[in-house]
Tab-separated table of C-alpha atoms in Angstrom:
chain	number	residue	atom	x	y	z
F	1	UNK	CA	52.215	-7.262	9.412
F	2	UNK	CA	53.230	-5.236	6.921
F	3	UNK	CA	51.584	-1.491	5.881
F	4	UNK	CA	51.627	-2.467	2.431
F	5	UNK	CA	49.723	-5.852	3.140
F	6	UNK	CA	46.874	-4.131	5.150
F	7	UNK	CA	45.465	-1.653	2.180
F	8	UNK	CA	44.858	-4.737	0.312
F	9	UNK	CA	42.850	-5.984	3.460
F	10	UNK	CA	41.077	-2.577	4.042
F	11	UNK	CA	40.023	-2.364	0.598
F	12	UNK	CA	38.430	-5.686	0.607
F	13	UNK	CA	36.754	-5.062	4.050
F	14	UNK	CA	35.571	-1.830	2.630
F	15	UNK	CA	34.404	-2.966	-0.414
F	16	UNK	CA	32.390	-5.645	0.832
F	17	UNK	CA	30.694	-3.461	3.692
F	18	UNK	CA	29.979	-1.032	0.285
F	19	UNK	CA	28.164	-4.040	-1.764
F	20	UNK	CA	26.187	-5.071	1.128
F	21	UNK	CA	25.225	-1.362	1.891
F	22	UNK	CA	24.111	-1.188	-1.591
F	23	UNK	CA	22.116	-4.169	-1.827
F	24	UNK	CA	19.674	-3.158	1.266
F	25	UNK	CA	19.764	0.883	-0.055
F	26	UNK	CA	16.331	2.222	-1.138
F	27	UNK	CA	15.852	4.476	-4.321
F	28	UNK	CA	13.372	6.903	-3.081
F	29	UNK	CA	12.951	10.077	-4.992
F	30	UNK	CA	12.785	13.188	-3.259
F	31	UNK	CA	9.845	14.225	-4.790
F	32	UNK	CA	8.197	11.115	-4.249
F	33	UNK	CA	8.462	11.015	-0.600
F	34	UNK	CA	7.943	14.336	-0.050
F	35	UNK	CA	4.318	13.679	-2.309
F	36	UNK	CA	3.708	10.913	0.698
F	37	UNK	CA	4.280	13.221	2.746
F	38	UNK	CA	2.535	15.996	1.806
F	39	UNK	CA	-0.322	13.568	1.593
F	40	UNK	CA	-0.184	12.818	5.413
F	41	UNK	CA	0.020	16.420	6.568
F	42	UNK	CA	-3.349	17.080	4.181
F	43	UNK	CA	-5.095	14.413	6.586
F	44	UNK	CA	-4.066	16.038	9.680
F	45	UNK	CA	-1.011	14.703	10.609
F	46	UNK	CA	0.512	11.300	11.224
F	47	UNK	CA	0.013	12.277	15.265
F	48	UNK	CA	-3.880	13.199	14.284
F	49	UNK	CA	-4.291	9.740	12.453
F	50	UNK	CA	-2.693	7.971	14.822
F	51	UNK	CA	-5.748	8.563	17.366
F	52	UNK	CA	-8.348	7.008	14.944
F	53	UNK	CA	-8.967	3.423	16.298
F	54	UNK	CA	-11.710	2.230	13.958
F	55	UNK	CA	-13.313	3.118	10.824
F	56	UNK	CA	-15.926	2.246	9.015
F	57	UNK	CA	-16.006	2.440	4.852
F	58	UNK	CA	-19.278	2.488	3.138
F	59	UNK	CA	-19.695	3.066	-0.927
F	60	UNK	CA	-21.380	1.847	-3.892
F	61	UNK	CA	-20.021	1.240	-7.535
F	62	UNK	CA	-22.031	1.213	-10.626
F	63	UNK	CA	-20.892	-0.499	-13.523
F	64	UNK	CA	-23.618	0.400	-16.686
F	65	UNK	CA	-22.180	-1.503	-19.296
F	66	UNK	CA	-23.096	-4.825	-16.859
F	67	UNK	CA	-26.230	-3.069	-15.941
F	68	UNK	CA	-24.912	-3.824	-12.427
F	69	UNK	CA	-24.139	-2.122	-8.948
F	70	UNK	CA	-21.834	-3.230	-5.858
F	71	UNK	CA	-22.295	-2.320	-2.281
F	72	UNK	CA	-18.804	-2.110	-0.466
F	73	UNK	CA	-18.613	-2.004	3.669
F	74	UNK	CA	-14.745	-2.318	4.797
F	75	UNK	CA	-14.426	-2.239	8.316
F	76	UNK	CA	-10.943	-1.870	10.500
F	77	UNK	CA	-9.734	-1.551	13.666
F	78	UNK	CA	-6.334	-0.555	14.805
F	79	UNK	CA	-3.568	-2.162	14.928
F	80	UNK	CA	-4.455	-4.671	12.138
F	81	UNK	CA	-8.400	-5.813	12.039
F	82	UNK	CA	-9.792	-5.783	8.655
F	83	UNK	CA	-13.385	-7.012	7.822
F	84	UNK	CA	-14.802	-6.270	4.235
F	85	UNK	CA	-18.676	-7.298	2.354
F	86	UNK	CA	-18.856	-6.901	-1.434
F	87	UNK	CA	-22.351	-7.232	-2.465
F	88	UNK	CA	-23.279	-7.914	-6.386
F	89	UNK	CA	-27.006	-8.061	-5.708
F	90	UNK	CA	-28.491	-11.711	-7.308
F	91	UNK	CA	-24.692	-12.766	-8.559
F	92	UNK	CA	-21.977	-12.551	-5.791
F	93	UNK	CA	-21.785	-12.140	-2.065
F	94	UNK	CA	-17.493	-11.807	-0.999
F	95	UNK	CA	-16.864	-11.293	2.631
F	96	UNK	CA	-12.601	-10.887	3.749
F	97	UNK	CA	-11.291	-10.931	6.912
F	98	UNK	CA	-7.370	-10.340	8.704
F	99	UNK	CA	-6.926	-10.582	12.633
F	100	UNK	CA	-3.539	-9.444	12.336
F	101	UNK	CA	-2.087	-12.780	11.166
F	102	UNK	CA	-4.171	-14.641	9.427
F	103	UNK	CA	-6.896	-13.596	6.654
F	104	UNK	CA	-9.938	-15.422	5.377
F	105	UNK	CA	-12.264	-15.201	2.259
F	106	UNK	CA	-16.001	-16.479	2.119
F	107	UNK	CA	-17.873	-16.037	-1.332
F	108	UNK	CA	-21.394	-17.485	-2.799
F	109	UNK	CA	-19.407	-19.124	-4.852
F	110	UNK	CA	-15.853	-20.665	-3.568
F	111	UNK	CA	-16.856	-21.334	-0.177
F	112	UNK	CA	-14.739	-20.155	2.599
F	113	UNK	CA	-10.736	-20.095	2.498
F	114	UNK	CA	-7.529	-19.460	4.350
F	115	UNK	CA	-5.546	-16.529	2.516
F	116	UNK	CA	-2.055	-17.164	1.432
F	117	UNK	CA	1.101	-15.595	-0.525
F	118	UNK	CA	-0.759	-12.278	-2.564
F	119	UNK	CA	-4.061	-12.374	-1.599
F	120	UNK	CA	-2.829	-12.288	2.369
F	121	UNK	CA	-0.476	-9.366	1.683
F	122	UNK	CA	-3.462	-7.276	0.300
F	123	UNK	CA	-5.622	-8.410	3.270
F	124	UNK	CA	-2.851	-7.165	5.473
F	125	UNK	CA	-2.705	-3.990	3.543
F	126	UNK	CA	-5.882	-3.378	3.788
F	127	UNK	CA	-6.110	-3.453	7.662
F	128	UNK	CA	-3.497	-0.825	8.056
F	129	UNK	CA	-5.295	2.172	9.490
F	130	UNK	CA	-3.475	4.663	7.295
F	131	UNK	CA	-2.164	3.614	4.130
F	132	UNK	CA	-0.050	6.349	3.451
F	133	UNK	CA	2.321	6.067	6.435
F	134	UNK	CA	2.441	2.516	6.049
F	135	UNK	CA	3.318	2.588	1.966
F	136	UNK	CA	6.575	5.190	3.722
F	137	UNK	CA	7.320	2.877	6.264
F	138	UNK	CA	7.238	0.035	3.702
F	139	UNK	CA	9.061	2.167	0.996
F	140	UNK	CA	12.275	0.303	-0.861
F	141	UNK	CA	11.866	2.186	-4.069
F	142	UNK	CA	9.652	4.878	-5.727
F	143	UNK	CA	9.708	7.236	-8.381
F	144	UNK	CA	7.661	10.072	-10.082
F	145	UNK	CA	5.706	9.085	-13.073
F	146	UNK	CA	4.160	11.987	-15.019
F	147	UNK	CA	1.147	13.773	-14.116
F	148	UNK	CA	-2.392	12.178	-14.630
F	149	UNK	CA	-5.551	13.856	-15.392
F	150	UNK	CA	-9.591	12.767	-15.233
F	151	UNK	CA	-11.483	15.566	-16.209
F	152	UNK	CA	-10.532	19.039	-14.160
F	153	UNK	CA	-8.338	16.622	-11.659
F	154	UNK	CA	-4.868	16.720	-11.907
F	155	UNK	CA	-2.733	13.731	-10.422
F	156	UNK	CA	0.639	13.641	-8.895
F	157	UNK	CA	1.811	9.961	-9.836
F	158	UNK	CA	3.872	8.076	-7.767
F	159	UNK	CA	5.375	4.520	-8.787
F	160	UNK	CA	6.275	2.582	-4.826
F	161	UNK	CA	7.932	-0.335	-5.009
F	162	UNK	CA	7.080	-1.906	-0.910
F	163	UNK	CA	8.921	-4.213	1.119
F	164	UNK	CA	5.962	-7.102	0.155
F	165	UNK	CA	7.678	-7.086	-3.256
F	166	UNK	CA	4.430	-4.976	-4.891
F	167	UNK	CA	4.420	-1.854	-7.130
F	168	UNK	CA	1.918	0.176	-6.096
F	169	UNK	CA	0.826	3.244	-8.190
F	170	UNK	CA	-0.511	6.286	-6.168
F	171	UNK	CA	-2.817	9.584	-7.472
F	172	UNK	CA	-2.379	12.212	-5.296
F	173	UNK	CA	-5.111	15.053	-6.240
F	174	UNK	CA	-2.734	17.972	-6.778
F	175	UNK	CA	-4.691	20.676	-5.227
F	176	UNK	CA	-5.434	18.501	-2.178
F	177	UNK	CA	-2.858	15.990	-1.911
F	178	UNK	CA	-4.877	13.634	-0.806
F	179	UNK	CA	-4.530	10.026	-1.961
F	180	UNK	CA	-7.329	9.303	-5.083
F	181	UNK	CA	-5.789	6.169	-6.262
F	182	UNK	CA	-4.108	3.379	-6.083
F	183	UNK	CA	-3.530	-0.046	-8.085
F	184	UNK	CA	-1.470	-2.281	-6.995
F	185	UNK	CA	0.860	-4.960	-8.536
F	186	UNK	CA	1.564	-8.122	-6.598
F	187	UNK	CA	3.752	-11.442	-7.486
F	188	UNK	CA	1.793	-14.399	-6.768
């Protein structure tokens, strides 16, 4: 063979190892990550969190417009055991479960369910342990939005695209760094 036939072949080689390098490559901001991560130092470390096998969530949301209040008890258990109870007093009773695989839903008024596509994802999500390391583990793209404000609170914003497909939007308190917020958005 020929030198002058093989740079033809190289290039193509090259150039195809390039486009499928590209297609898997994530778009993670500096500043983005480094907000994630700043986040999981301000909980004590990924090694600290990593020693936390269960935890139990308890709160309570009013909503005064509806003249109506929630009760909220999430409960998890490492590696991926999720059990939550919403509790609309006189209207709605939702209980949600994930054993690692497979996720259920029982409400007062649906009955009970399997969980599928969306709604499994978020189950799944929700039994992860610490939500911050697994958003960086899961991270494909993210970005820095500008900074968000409730009252004396300032927010770092950060826009994470996951592996599920979801964009998830994340308020970090900026004196704290600790994660205030999230919403997520899902394709179902």
């Amino acid at each position: 063979m020929k030198t002058s036939s093989l740079i033809p072949l190289l290039f193509a080689l090259t150039s195809a190892g390039l486009a499928q390098a590209q297609e898997g490559a994530k778009v993670i901001a500096p500043e983005a990550k480094a907000a994630l991560e700043k986040s999981i130092e301000a909980l004590g470390s990924k090694e600290a969190v990593a020693k936390i096998k269960t935890r139990t969530s308890i709160g309570k949301a009013e909503m005064p417009a509806q003249g109506m209040s929630m009760s909220l008890v999430i409960k998890q258990k490492a590696p991926l055991m999720y059990y939550s109870k919403a509790v609309i007093p006189e209207v709605l009773t939702v209980e949600q479960g994930f054993d690692g695989e497979e996720g259920w839903s029982k409400d007062s008024i649906q009955g009970s369910r399997k969980l599928a596509g969306a709604e499994l994802a978020q189950a799944k999500e929700g039994s992860a342990m610490f939500f911050e390391q697994q958003v960086l583990d899961d991270l494909v793209e993210a970005k820095v939005l500008p900074e968000s404000t409730d009252g004396d609170q300032i927010f770092t914003v950060i826009e994470a695209k996951t592996s599920d497909e979801s964009t998830k939007t994340l308020y970090f308190d900026k004196a704290t760094h600790l994660l205030a917020r999230v919403t997520t958005k899902a394709i179902v």
